[in-house]
């Protein structure tokens, strides 16, 4: 994707793809939107997709597939064992990452489950730049403890730091001296802190320390596509490297690489690569127990075919740049008018900084989820809370306040058009100007684990009705 210059000097992100299959969308009146979010317990995950106009919940499993991926699905070789589709994928993926061993699993969290089960012992520590929701649960279920080693700058919401996903190397050095480390995990890019990338320099630093201490390094490559783009444009040493070379250099820093194919290859599934035969063999033993045979790993062979083709997109600059360039554009449009957003723009989506968007809502009333609910009401856009609601209570039942209160509006790749983006920007700006009308939420049903998936909340007071009235006053008959 390129920023093309128009005759008036305006720079516009121009799509390097065309749309050939479409899905009809519906934008319901505001009354119906309030009704839908009430039934969903103010939880974006419980909304029906048919009630959503622009689905910015995630990029997981909802990136647009290419024509070549869809065509490949027709060639799938259905076999319990030894499917030709699998061998195609295995060969491709081993070559791209230059790693000798590969295992499929049904999605990213399945990899986390198996890696945690095999490599974590009771009371082990798993240092990482930042946790992801499912990763943390699997580490803890296996008896381990997550230690986040993100640099201080990583948590500055607004900043100029190019690689806010970097791990603090000094803290890592201190921690590994203490022992009990199961493995060190790097997430590139980071999901919960605004899709912020990790530099190759930092990955090399982590690898050097771990090698010295004989500690395994694990890369969560689910969001690697955006990360590679940032390595290429923000990191001097990568600017003259091809994408293939950047991936190979990143790969050299790790013993194990796992990924969600729902994100990385615009298909469904997941997978793990191993440098060492012993690690591979240990994990392979569990594949038939939890996933299926090792030549499908719980993934349909049609999806395996589409993964084998989708992984090629990782090497295509038009593809890897599409998400970040669109995200940078929205971030710029919002920032220009003072809407608080995470900067610099990262991957995955645009992130609203809700601590500033609704400073009057305390953290125990879930400010980011309140903004999620309000934005859905005024626009039909569904985002995801990435803040205190996404952080479970501790073992004493106390609220654990998240370091950041973000509303993530994910930009699945090649899905939305620029006019839809402009609509989103317009409604976010309107909401920000009327943010004093947004109120807090409280749980009425609260699961103990990963509460953000199934928990239900209700508004504190009647702020949603007040918001509707102001919307109708300003937009009259417009949806
Ligand atoms: C960084 C990261 N790791 C792991 C996962 C889990 O992958 P999956 O949804 O395929 O289970 C995700 C999913 O969003 C993710 O963003």
CSV table of C-alpha atoms and ligand atoms in Angstrom, one decimal:
chain,number,residue,atom,x,y,z
A,1,UNK,CA,0.0,0.0,0.0
A,2,UNK,CA,1.2,3.5,-0.8
A,3,UNK,CA,0.4,7.0,0.3
A,4,UNK,CA,-0.4,8.6,-3.0
A,5,UNK,CA,-0.2,12.3,-3.4
A,6,UNK,CA,-3.3,14.1,-4.9
A,7,UNK,CA,-3.2,17.3,-6.9
A,8,UNK,CA,-4.0,19.4,-3.8
A,9,UNK,CA,-1.1,17.9,-2.0
A,10,UNK,CA,-3.2,15.6,0.2
A,11,UNK,CA,-1.6,12.2,0.8
A,12,UNK,CA,-4.1,9.4,0.6
A,13,UNK,CA,-3.6,5.7,1.5
A,14,UNK,CA,-4.4,3.9,-1.8
A,15,UNK,CA,-5.5,0.3,-1.6
A,16,UNK,CA,-3.4,-2.2,-3.7
A,17,UNK,CA,-6.2,-4.7,-4.0
A,18,UNK,CA,-9.8,-4.7,-5.3
A,19,UNK,CA,-12.9,-6.1,-3.7
A,20,UNK,CA,-14.4,-9.1,-5.6
A,21,UNK,CA,-16.6,-10.7,-2.9
A,22,UNK,CA,-18.8,-8.5,-0.7
A,23,UNK,CA,-20.9,-9.0,2.4
A,24,UNK,CA,-24.0,-6.8,2.9
A,25,UNK,CA,-23.9,-4.5,6.0
A,26,UNK,CA,-26.8,-3.1,8.0
A,27,UNK,CA,-26.8,0.1,10.1
A,28,UNK,CA,-29.6,-0.1,12.5
A,29,UNK,CA,-31.4,3.0,14.0
A,30,UNK,CA,-29.9,4.2,17.3
A,31,UNK,CA,-32.9,2.8,19.3
A,32,UNK,CA,-32.2,-0.7,18.0
A,33,UNK,CA,-28.5,-0.3,18.8
A,34,UNK,CA,-29.3,0.6,22.4
A,35,UNK,CA,-31.5,-2.4,22.6
A,36,UNK,CA,-28.8,-4.7,21.1
A,37,UNK,CA,-26.0,-3.5,23.5
A,38,UNK,CA,-28.4,-3.9,26.5
A,39,UNK,CA,-29.2,-7.5,25.6
A,40,UNK,CA,-25.4,-8.1,25.1
A,41,UNK,CA,-24.8,-6.8,28.6
A,42,UNK,CA,-22.6,-4.0,27.3
A,43,UNK,CA,-20.2,-6.7,26.2
A,44,UNK,CA,-18.9,-6.4,22.6
A,45,UNK,CA,-18.3,-10.1,22.5
A,46,UNK,CA,-22.0,-10.8,23.1
A,47,UNK,CA,-23.3,-8.7,20.3
A,48,UNK,CA,-24.7,-10.5,17.3
A,49,UNK,CA,-22.6,-9.7,14.3
A,50,UNK,CA,-25.7,-9.0,12.3
A,51,UNK,CA,-26.4,-6.0,14.6
A,52,UNK,CA,-22.9,-4.6,14.0
A,53,UNK,CA,-22.2,-2.1,11.2
A,54,UNK,CA,-18.3,-2.0,11.2
A,55,UNK,CA,-16.9,-4.9,13.1
A,56,UNK,CA,-13.6,-3.6,14.6
A,57,UNK,CA,-13.6,-6.2,17.5
A,58,UNK,CA,-10.5,-7.9,16.2
A,59,UNK,CA,-8.5,-9.0,13.2
A,60,UNK,CA,-8.6,-12.6,14.3
A,61,UNK,CA,-10.1,-14.8,11.6
A,62,UNK,CA,-11.7,-11.8,9.9
A,63,UNK,CA,-9.0,-10.4,7.6
A,64,UNK,CA,-10.0,-10.6,3.9
A,65,UNK,CA,-8.6,-13.7,2.2
A,66,UNK,CA,-7.0,-13.3,-1.2
A,67,UNK,CA,-8.5,-14.9,-4.3
A,68,UNK,CA,-5.5,-17.3,-4.3
A,69,UNK,CA,-6.3,-18.4,-0.8
A,70,UNK,CA,-9.9,-19.1,-1.6
A,71,UNK,CA,-8.9,-21.0,-4.8
A,72,UNK,CA,-6.4,-23.1,-2.8
A,73,UNK,CA,-9.1,-24.3,-0.5
A,74,UNK,CA,-10.7,-26.3,-3.3
A,75,UNK,CA,-7.5,-28.3,-3.7
A,76,UNK,CA,-7.5,-29.6,-0.1
A,77,UNK,CA,-6.4,-33.2,0.4
A,78,UNK,CA,-8.6,-34.7,3.1
A,79,UNK,CA,-6.8,-37.3,5.1
A,80,UNK,CA,-6.5,-38.1,8.7
A,81,UNK,CA,-2.8,-38.7,8.4
A,82,UNK,CA,-0.3,-37.5,5.8
A,83,UNK,CA,-2.4,-34.9,4.0
A,84,UNK,CA,-0.6,-33.4,1.0
A,85,UNK,CA,-2.1,-30.0,2.1
A,86,UNK,CA,-0.2,-30.3,5.4
A,87,UNK,CA,3.2,-31.0,3.7
A,88,UNK,CA,2.7,-28.0,1.5
A,89,UNK,CA,2.3,-25.8,4.5
A,90,UNK,CA,5.1,-27.4,6.5
A,91,UNK,CA,7.6,-26.9,3.6
A,92,UNK,CA,6.6,-23.3,3.1
A,93,UNK,CA,6.6,-22.3,6.7
A,94,UNK,CA,9.9,-24.0,7.6
A,95,UNK,CA,11.5,-22.2,4.7
A,96,UNK,CA,10.2,-18.8,5.5
A,97,UNK,CA,11.4,-19.0,9.1
A,98,UNK,CA,14.3,-21.3,8.4
A,99,UNK,CA,13.3,-23.6,11.3
A,100,UNK,CA,13.5,-27.4,10.9
A,101,UNK,CA,10.4,-28.6,12.9
A,102,UNK,CA,6.8,-27.6,12.6
A,103,UNK,CA,3.6,-28.6,14.3
A,104,UNK,CA,0.0,-27.4,13.6
A,105,UNK,CA,-2.5,-26.5,16.4
A,106,UNK,CA,-6.1,-25.4,16.1
A,107,UNK,CA,-5.3,-21.7,17.0
A,108,UNK,CA,-2.8,-19.5,18.8
A,109,UNK,CA,-4.0,-20.3,22.3
A,110,UNK,CA,-3.7,-24.0,21.6
A,111,UNK,CA,0.0,-23.4,21.0
A,112,UNK,CA,0.1,-21.5,24.3
A,113,UNK,CA,-1.6,-24.3,26.1
A,114,UNK,CA,0.8,-27.0,24.8
A,115,UNK,CA,4.0,-24.9,25.3
A,116,UNK,CA,2.9,-24.0,28.8
A,117,UNK,CA,2.1,-27.6,29.6
A,118,UNK,CA,5.4,-28.9,28.4
A,119,UNK,CA,7.9,-26.2,29.5
A,120,UNK,CA,6.5,-24.7,32.7
A,121,UNK,CA,7.0,-26.3,36.1
A,122,UNK,CA,5.2,-25.2,39.3
A,123,UNK,CA,6.4,-21.7,40.4
A,124,UNK,CA,8.4,-21.1,37.2
A,125,UNK,CA,8.6,-17.5,35.9
A,126,UNK,CA,7.8,-16.6,32.3
A,127,UNK,CA,9.3,-13.2,31.5
A,128,UNK,CA,7.7,-11.4,28.6
A,129,UNK,CA,7.5,-7.9,27.1
A,130,UNK,CA,3.8,-7.9,27.8
A,131,UNK,CA,1.1,-10.5,28.4
A,132,UNK,CA,-1.7,-11.4,26.1
A,133,UNK,CA,-5.0,-12.5,27.8
A,134,UNK,CA,-4.9,-16.2,26.8
A,135,UNK,CA,-1.1,-16.5,27.3
A,136,UNK,CA,-1.3,-15.4,30.9
A,137,UNK,CA,-4.1,-17.8,31.7
A,138,UNK,CA,-2.2,-20.7,30.2
A,139,UNK,CA,1.0,-19.8,32.0
A,140,UNK,CA,-0.9,-19.6,35.3
A,141,UNK,CA,-2.9,-22.8,34.7
A,142,UNK,CA,0.5,-24.6,34.2
A,143,UNK,CA,1.7,-23.3,37.6
A,144,UNK,CA,3.8,-20.4,36.3
A,145,UNK,CA,3.9,-16.7,36.8
A,146,UNK,CA,4.1,-14.0,34.2
A,147,UNK,CA,6.6,-11.2,34.7
A,148,UNK,CA,6.1,-8.2,32.4
A,149,UNK,CA,9.4,-6.5,31.4
A,150,UNK,CA,8.1,-3.8,29.0
A,151,UNK,CA,10.3,-0.7,29.0
A,152,UNK,CA,8.8,2.3,30.9
A,153,UNK,CA,8.4,4.1,27.6
A,154,UNK,CA,6.2,1.2,26.4
A,155,UNK,CA,3.5,2.4,28.7
A,156,UNK,CA,3.6,6.1,27.8
A,157,UNK,CA,0.4,6.3,25.9
A,158,UNK,CA,1.4,9.3,23.8
A,159,UNK,CA,5.0,9.2,22.8
A,160,UNK,CA,7.5,9.3,19.9
A,161,UNK,CA,9.2,6.1,20.8
A,162,UNK,CA,9.4,3.9,17.7
A,163,UNK,CA,9.5,0.5,19.4
A,164,UNK,CA,7.3,0.7,22.5
A,165,UNK,CA,7.0,-3.1,22.5
A,166,UNK,CA,10.7,-3.6,23.4
A,167,UNK,CA,11.6,-5.6,26.5
A,168,UNK,CA,13.7,-3.9,29.2
A,169,UNK,CA,17.0,-5.7,28.8
A,170,UNK,CA,18.4,-4.5,32.1
A,171,UNK,CA,15.3,-5.9,34.0
A,172,UNK,CA,15.7,-9.1,32.0
A,173,UNK,CA,19.3,-9.5,33.0
A,174,UNK,CA,18.4,-9.0,36.7
A,175,UNK,CA,15.5,-11.5,36.5
A,176,UNK,CA,17.4,-14.3,34.8
A,177,UNK,CA,20.0,-14.2,37.6
A,178,UNK,CA,17.3,-15.3,40.0
A,179,UNK,CA,16.7,-18.6,38.1
A,180,UNK,CA,13.4,-20.5,37.7
A,181,UNK,CA,12.8,-19.2,34.2
A,182,UNK,CA,10.7,-21.6,32.0
A,183,UNK,CA,11.3,-19.5,28.9
A,184,UNK,CA,11.3,-15.9,27.8
A,185,UNK,CA,8.4,-14.9,25.5
A,186,UNK,CA,8.5,-12.0,23.1
A,187,UNK,CA,5.2,-10.8,21.6
A,188,UNK,CA,5.8,-9.0,18.3
A,189,UNK,CA,3.9,-6.8,18.0
A,190,UNK,CA,2.1,-6.4,21.2
A,191,UNK,CA,-1.7,-6.8,21.4
A,192,UNK,CA,-2.7,-5.1,24.7
A,193,UNK,CA,-0.5,-2.0,24.6
A,194,UNK,CA,-1.6,-0.7,21.3
A,195,UNK,CA,-0.1,-3.0,18.7
A,196,UNK,CA,3.3,-1.5,19.4
A,197,UNK,CA,6.3,-3.2,17.7
A,198,UNK,CA,9.5,-4.8,18.9
A,199,UNK,CA,12.8,-3.9,17.3
A,200,UNK,CA,15.1,-6.5,15.8
A,201,UNK,CA,17.8,-4.9,18.0
A,202,UNK,CA,15.8,-5.7,21.1
A,203,UNK,CA,15.1,-9.3,20.0
A,204,UNK,CA,18.8,-9.8,19.5
A,205,UNK,CA,19.5,-8.4,22.9
A,206,UNK,CA,16.9,-10.8,24.5
A,207,UNK,CA,18.4,-13.7,22.6
A,208,UNK,CA,22.0,-12.9,23.6
A,209,UNK,CA,21.1,-12.9,27.4
A,210,UNK,CA,19.0,-16.0,27.1
A,211,UNK,CA,21.7,-17.9,25.2
A,212,UNK,CA,24.2,-17.0,27.9
A,213,UNK,CA,22.0,-18.4,30.6
A,214,UNK,CA,20.8,-21.4,28.6
A,215,UNK,CA,17.2,-20.1,28.6
A,216,UNK,CA,14.7,-20.9,25.8
A,217,UNK,CA,13.4,-18.0,23.8
A,218,UNK,CA,9.8,-18.1,22.4
A,219,UNK,CA,8.3,-15.7,19.9
A,220,UNK,CA,4.6,-15.1,19.7
A,221,UNK,CA,4.4,-14.2,16.0
A,222,UNK,CA,0.7,-13.8,15.7
A,223,UNK,CA,1.1,-10.0,14.9
A,224,UNK,CA,4.4,-10.3,13.2
A,225,UNK,CA,3.1,-9.0,9.9
A,226,UNK,CA,2.6,-5.4,11.2
A,227,UNK,CA,5.9,-5.7,13.2
A,228,UNK,CA,7.9,-6.5,10.1
A,229,UNK,CA,6.6,-3.4,8.5
A,230,UNK,CA,7.7,-1.2,11.4
A,231,UNK,CA,11.1,-2.9,11.5
A,232,UNK,CA,11.5,-2.0,7.8
A,233,UNK,CA,10.4,1.6,8.1
A,234,UNK,CA,11.5,2.6,11.6
A,235,UNK,CA,14.7,0.6,12.2
A,236,UNK,CA,17.7,1.8,10.4
A,237,UNK,CA,19.5,-1.5,10.2
A,238,UNK,CA,16.4,-3.1,8.5
A,239,UNK,CA,15.8,-0.4,6.0
A,240,UNK,CA,17.9,-2.0,3.3
A,241,UNK,CA,16.8,-5.5,4.1
A,242,UNK,CA,14.1,-7.4,2.2
A,243,UNK,CA,11.1,-8.7,4.2
A,244,UNK,CA,12.4,-12.2,3.8
A,245,UNK,CA,15.7,-11.2,5.3
A,246,UNK,CA,14.0,-9.4,8.3
A,247,UNK,CA,12.0,-12.5,9.0
A,248,UNK,CA,15.1,-14.7,8.9
A,249,UNK,CA,17.0,-12.3,11.2
A,250,UNK,CA,14.1,-12.3,13.7
A,251,UNK,CA,13.8,-16.0,13.5
A,252,UNK,CA,17.5,-16.5,14.5
A,253,UNK,CA,16.7,-14.9,17.9
A,254,UNK,CA,14.3,-17.7,18.9
A,255,UNK,CA,14.2,-21.4,19.8
A,256,UNK,CA,10.4,-21.6,19.3
A,257,UNK,CA,8.0,-19.5,17.2
A,258,UNK,CA,4.3,-19.9,17.5
A,259,UNK,CA,1.4,-18.0,15.9
A,260,UNK,CA,-2.3,-17.6,15.5
A,261,UNK,CA,-3.0,-18.3,11.8
A,262,UNK,CA,-6.3,-16.4,12.3
A,263,UNK,CA,-4.1,-13.3,12.4
A,264,UNK,CA,-0.8,-14.1,10.7
A,265,UNK,CA,-2.1,-15.8,7.5
A,266,UNK,CA,-5.7,-14.5,7.2
A,267,UNK,CA,-7.0,-18.1,7.6
A,268,UNK,CA,-7.9,-20.2,10.6
A,269,UNK,CA,-5.5,-22.3,12.7
A,270,UNK,CA,-2.2,-21.9,14.4
A,271,UNK,CA,1.3,-23.4,14.5
A,272,UNK,CA,4.6,-23.8,16.2
A,273,UNK,CA,8.1,-24.0,14.9
A,274,UNK,CA,11.0,-25.5,16.7
A,275,UNK,CA,14.8,-25.2,16.3
A,276,UNK,CA,15.5,-28.2,18.5
A,277,UNK,CA,14.3,-31.8,17.9
A,278,UNK,CA,13.9,-32.5,21.6
A,279,UNK,CA,11.5,-29.6,22.2
A,280,UNK,CA,9.6,-30.6,19.0
A,281,UNK,CA,9.3,-34.2,20.1
A,282,UNK,CA,8.0,-33.3,23.6
A,283,UNK,CA,5.2,-31.0,22.2
A,284,UNK,CA,4.4,-33.4,19.4
A,285,UNK,CA,3.4,-36.1,22.0
A,286,UNK,CA,0.6,-33.9,23.1
A,287,UNK,CA,-0.8,-33.0,19.7
A,288,UNK,CA,-2.9,-36.2,19.3
A,289,UNK,CA,-4.2,-35.7,22.9
A,290,UNK,CA,-5.5,-32.2,22.5
A,291,UNK,CA,-5.5,-31.2,18.8
A,292,UNK,CA,-5.7,-34.2,16.4
A,293,UNK,CA,-3.1,-35.9,14.3
A,294,UNK,CA,0.1,-34.0,13.7
A,295,UNK,CA,-0.7,-33.5,10.0
A,296,UNK,CA,-3.8,-31.4,10.7
A,297,UNK,CA,-3.6,-30.3,14.4
A,298,UNK,CA,-7.4,-29.6,14.6
A,299,UNK,CA,-7.4,-27.4,11.5
A,300,UNK,CA,-9.5,-28.3,8.5
A,301,UNK,CA,-7.4,-29.2,5.5
A,302,UNK,CA,-9.1,-26.4,3.5
A,303,UNK,CA,-7.8,-23.9,6.1
A,304,UNK,CA,-4.3,-25.6,5.9
A,305,UNK,CA,-4.3,-24.9,2.2
A,306,UNK,CA,-5.3,-21.3,2.7
A,307,UNK,CA,-2.6,-20.9,5.4
A,308,UNK,CA,0.0,-22.3,3.0
A,309,UNK,CA,-0.9,-19.5,0.5
A,310,UNK,CA,-1.7,-16.8,3.0
A,311,UNK,CA,1.8,-17.1,4.5
A,312,UNK,CA,3.1,-15.8,1.1
A,313,UNK,CA,1.4,-12.5,1.9
A,314,UNK,CA,3.8,-12.0,4.8
A,315,UNK,CA,6.5,-11.4,2.2
A,316,UNK,CA,4.5,-8.9,0.2
A,317,UNK,CA,5.1,-5.2,1.2
A,318,UNK,CA,1.7,-4.1,-0.1
A,319,UNK,CA,0.1,-6.6,2.3
A,320,UNK,CA,2.2,-6.0,5.4
A,321,UNK,CA,1.9,-2.2,5.0
A,322,UNK,CA,-1.9,-2.1,4.5
A,323,UNK,CA,-3.0,-2.4,8.2
A,324,UNK,CA,-0.3,0.0,9.6
A,325,UNK,CA,-0.9,2.6,6.9
A,326,UNK,CA,-4.7,2.6,7.4
A,327,UNK,CA,-4.2,2.8,11.2
A,328,UNK,CA,-1.7,5.6,10.9
A,329,UNK,CA,-4.3,7.5,8.8
A,330,UNK,CA,-7.1,7.2,11.3
A,331,UNK,CA,-4.7,8.0,14.2
A,332,UNK,CA,-3.6,11.1,12.3
A,333,UNK,CA,-7.2,12.3,11.7
A,334,UNK,CA,-8.2,11.8,15.3
A,335,UNK,CA,-5.0,13.3,16.7
A,336,UNK,CA,-5.4,16.4,14.6
A,337,UNK,CA,-8.7,17.3,16.4
A,338,UNK,CA,-7.4,16.4,19.8
A,339,UNK,CA,-9.0,12.9,20.3
A,340,UNK,CA,-6.7,11.0,22.7
A,341,UNK,CA,-5.1,8.1,20.9
A,342,UNK,CA,-2.1,5.8,21.4
A,343,UNK,CA,0.9,7.2,19.5
A,344,UNK,CA,2.9,6.5,17.6
A,345,UNK,CA,0.3,4.5,15.6
A,346,UNK,CA,1.0,0.8,15.9
A,347,UNK,CA,-0.4,-2.3,14.3
A,348,UNK,CA,-3.7,-4.2,14.7
A,349,UNK,CA,-5.9,-1.2,15.2
A,350,UNK,CA,-6.4,2.4,16.3
A,351,UNK,CA,-6.4,2.7,20.1
A,352,UNK,CA,-8.4,5.3,22.0
A,353,UNK,CA,-6.8,6.4,25.3
A,354,UNK,CA,-9.9,6.2,27.5
A,355,UNK,CA,-8.3,7.5,30.6
A,356,UNK,CA,-8.3,10.9,28.8
A,357,UNK,CA,-11.4,10.3,26.7
A,358,UNK,CA,-13.6,9.9,29.8
A,359,UNK,CA,-11.4,11.1,32.7
A,360,UNK,CA,-14.5,11.4,34.9
A,361,UNK,CA,-15.1,7.6,34.9
A,362,UNK,CA,-13.1,5.7,37.6
A,363,UNK,CA,-11.2,2.6,36.6
A,364,UNK,CA,-13.5,0.4,38.6
A,365,UNK,CA,-16.4,1.5,36.3
A,366,UNK,CA,-14.5,0.3,33.3
A,367,UNK,CA,-13.9,3.5,31.3
A,368,UNK,CA,-12.7,1.8,28.1
A,369,UNK,CA,-15.7,-0.5,28.0
A,370,UNK,CA,-18.0,2.5,28.6
A,371,UNK,CA,-16.5,4.1,25.5
A,372,UNK,CA,-17.0,0.8,23.6
A,373,UNK,CA,-20.6,0.8,24.5
A,374,UNK,CA,-21.1,4.5,23.8
A,375,UNK,CA,-19.4,4.2,20.4
A,376,UNK,CA,-21.5,1.2,19.4
A,377,UNK,CA,-24.7,3.2,20.4
A,378,UNK,CA,-23.7,6.3,18.3
A,379,UNK,CA,-22.2,4.4,15.3
A,380,UNK,CA,-22.9,0.7,15.2
A,381,UNK,CA,-19.1,0.2,15.4
A,382,UNK,CA,-17.9,-2.6,17.6
A,383,UNK,CA,-14.5,-2.3,19.3
A,384,UNK,CA,-12.8,-4.2,22.1
A,385,UNK,CA,-12.0,-3.1,25.6
A,386,UNK,CA,-8.3,-3.5,26.4
A,387,UNK,CA,-8.1,-2.3,30.0
A,388,UNK,CA,-9.3,-3.2,33.5
A,389,UNK,CA,-12.3,-5.2,32.2
A,390,UNK,CA,-9.8,-7.4,30.2
A,391,UNK,CA,-7.8,-8.0,33.4
A,392,UNK,CA,-9.4,-10.5,35.8
A,393,UNK,CA,-9.6,-9.9,39.6
A,394,UNK,CA,-6.8,-11.4,41.7
A,395,UNK,CA,-7.1,-14.5,43.9
A,396,UNK,CA,-8.4,-12.3,46.8
A,397,UNK,CA,-11.2,-11.1,44.5
A,398,UNK,CA,-9.8,-7.6,44.3
A,399,UNK,CA,-9.9,-5.5,41.1
A,400,UNK,CA,-6.5,-5.3,39.3
A,401,UNK,CA,-6.4,-2.0,37.5
A,402,UNK,CA,-4.9,-2.2,34.1
A,403,UNK,CA,-1.9,-0.1,33.3
A,404,UNK,CA,-3.7,1.3,30.2
A,405,UNK,CA,-7.4,1.9,29.5
A,406,UNK,CA,-7.7,1.4,25.8
A,407,UNK,CA,-10.5,1.0,23.4
A,408,UNK,CA,-9.1,-0.9,20.4
A,409,UNK,CA,-10.7,-0.5,17.1
A,410,UNK,CA,-9.1,-3.3,15.1
A,411,UNK,CA,-8.6,-2.8,11.3
A,412,UNK,CA,-8.8,-6.3,9.8
A,413,UNK,CA,-6.6,-6.2,6.7
A,414,UNK,CA,-8.2,-5.3,3.3
A,415,UNK,CA,-11.7,-5.3,4.8
A,416,UNK,CA,-12.8,-1.6,5.2
A,417,UNK,CA,-12.9,1.2,2.7
A,418,UNK,CA,-11.7,4.7,3.2
A,419,UNK,CA,-15.3,6.1,3.4
A,420,UNK,CA,-16.0,3.6,6.2
A,421,UNK,CA,-12.9,4.8,7.9
A,422,UNK,CA,-14.0,8.4,7.5
A,423,UNK,CA,-17.4,7.5,9.0
A,424,UNK,CA,-15.7,5.9,12.0
A,425,UNK,CA,-13.5,9.0,12.5
A,426,UNK,CA,-16.5,11.3,12.3
A,427,UNK,CA,-18.5,9.4,14.9
A,428,UNK,CA,-15.5,9.1,17.3
A,429,UNK,CA,-14.9,12.8,17.1
A,430,UNK,CA,-18.6,13.5,17.8
A,431,UNK,CA,-18.5,11.1,20.8
A,432,UNK,CA,-15.3,12.8,22.1
A,433,UNK,CA,-17.0,16.2,21.9
A,434,UNK,CA,-19.9,14.7,23.9
A,435,UNK,CA,-17.9,12.5,26.2
A,436,UNK,CA,-19.2,14.2,29.3
A,437,UNK,CA,-22.5,12.3,28.6
A,438,UNK,CA,-20.8,8.9,28.9
A,439,UNK,CA,-21.1,7.2,32.3
A,440,UNK,CA,-19.6,4.1,34.0
A,441,UNK,CA,-20.7,0.4,34.0
A,442,UNK,CA,-21.0,-2.3,36.7
A,443,UNK,CA,-20.9,-6.1,36.4
A,444,UNK,CA,-24.1,-7.9,36.8
A,445,UNK,CA,-22.6,-11.3,35.7
A,446,UNK,CA,-18.9,-11.7,36.2
A,447,UNK,CA,-17.0,-14.9,35.3
A,448,UNK,CA,-13.8,-15.5,37.3
A,449,UNK,CA,-11.5,-16.3,34.2
A,450,UNK,CA,-11.3,-14.1,31.1
A,451,UNK,CA,-14.4,-12.2,32.3
A,452,UNK,CA,-14.3,-9.9,29.2
A,453,UNK,CA,-15.6,-12.7,27.0
A,454,UNK,CA,-18.8,-13.6,28.8
A,455,UNK,CA,-19.3,-11.0,31.6
A,456,UNK,CA,-22.4,-8.8,31.5
A,457,UNK,CA,-22.6,-5.2,32.7
A,458,UNK,CA,-25.2,-2.5,33.1
A,459,UNK,CA,-24.9,1.3,32.9
A,460,UNK,CA,-24.7,3.3,36.1
A,461,UNK,CA,-27.5,5.7,35.7
A,462,UNK,CA,-29.3,6.5,32.5
A,463,UNK,CA,-26.4,8.0,30.5
A,464,UNK,CA,-27.1,5.8,27.4
A,465,UNK,CA,-30.6,7.5,27.0
A,466,UNK,CA,-29.0,10.9,27.4
A,467,UNK,CA,-26.5,10.1,24.7
A,468,UNK,CA,-29.2,8.9,22.4
A,469,UNK,CA,-31.1,12.2,22.9
A,470,UNK,CA,-28.1,14.3,22.1
A,471,UNK,CA,-27.3,12.2,19.0
A,472,UNK,CA,-30.9,12.6,17.7
A,473,UNK,CA,-30.7,16.3,18.3
A,474,UNK,CA,-27.4,16.7,16.4
A,475,UNK,CA,-28.0,14.1,13.6
A,476,UNK,CA,-31.8,14.4,13.2
A,477,UNK,CA,-32.8,11.6,10.8
A,478,UNK,CA,-29.3,10.4,9.9
A,479,UNK,CA,-28.4,6.9,11.2
B,1,LIG,C1,-0.6,-11.7,20.4
B,1,LIG,C2,-1.5,-12.9,20.4
B,1,LIG,N1,-1.2,-14.1,20.9
B,1,LIG,C3,-2.0,-15.1,20.9
B,1,LIG,C4,-3.3,-15.0,20.5
B,1,LIG,C5,-4.3,-16.1,20.5
B,1,LIG,O1,-4.5,-16.6,19.3
B,1,LIG,P1,-5.9,-17.3,18.9
B,1,LIG,O2,-7.0,-16.3,19.0
B,1,LIG,O3,-5.7,-17.9,17.5
B,1,LIG,O4,-6.1,-18.4,19.9
B,1,LIG,C6,-3.8,-13.7,20.0
B,1,LIG,C7,-5.2,-13.6,19.6
B,1,LIG,O5,-5.7,-12.5,19.5
B,1,LIG,C8,-2.9,-12.6,20.0
B,1,LIG,O6,-3.2,-11.4,19.6
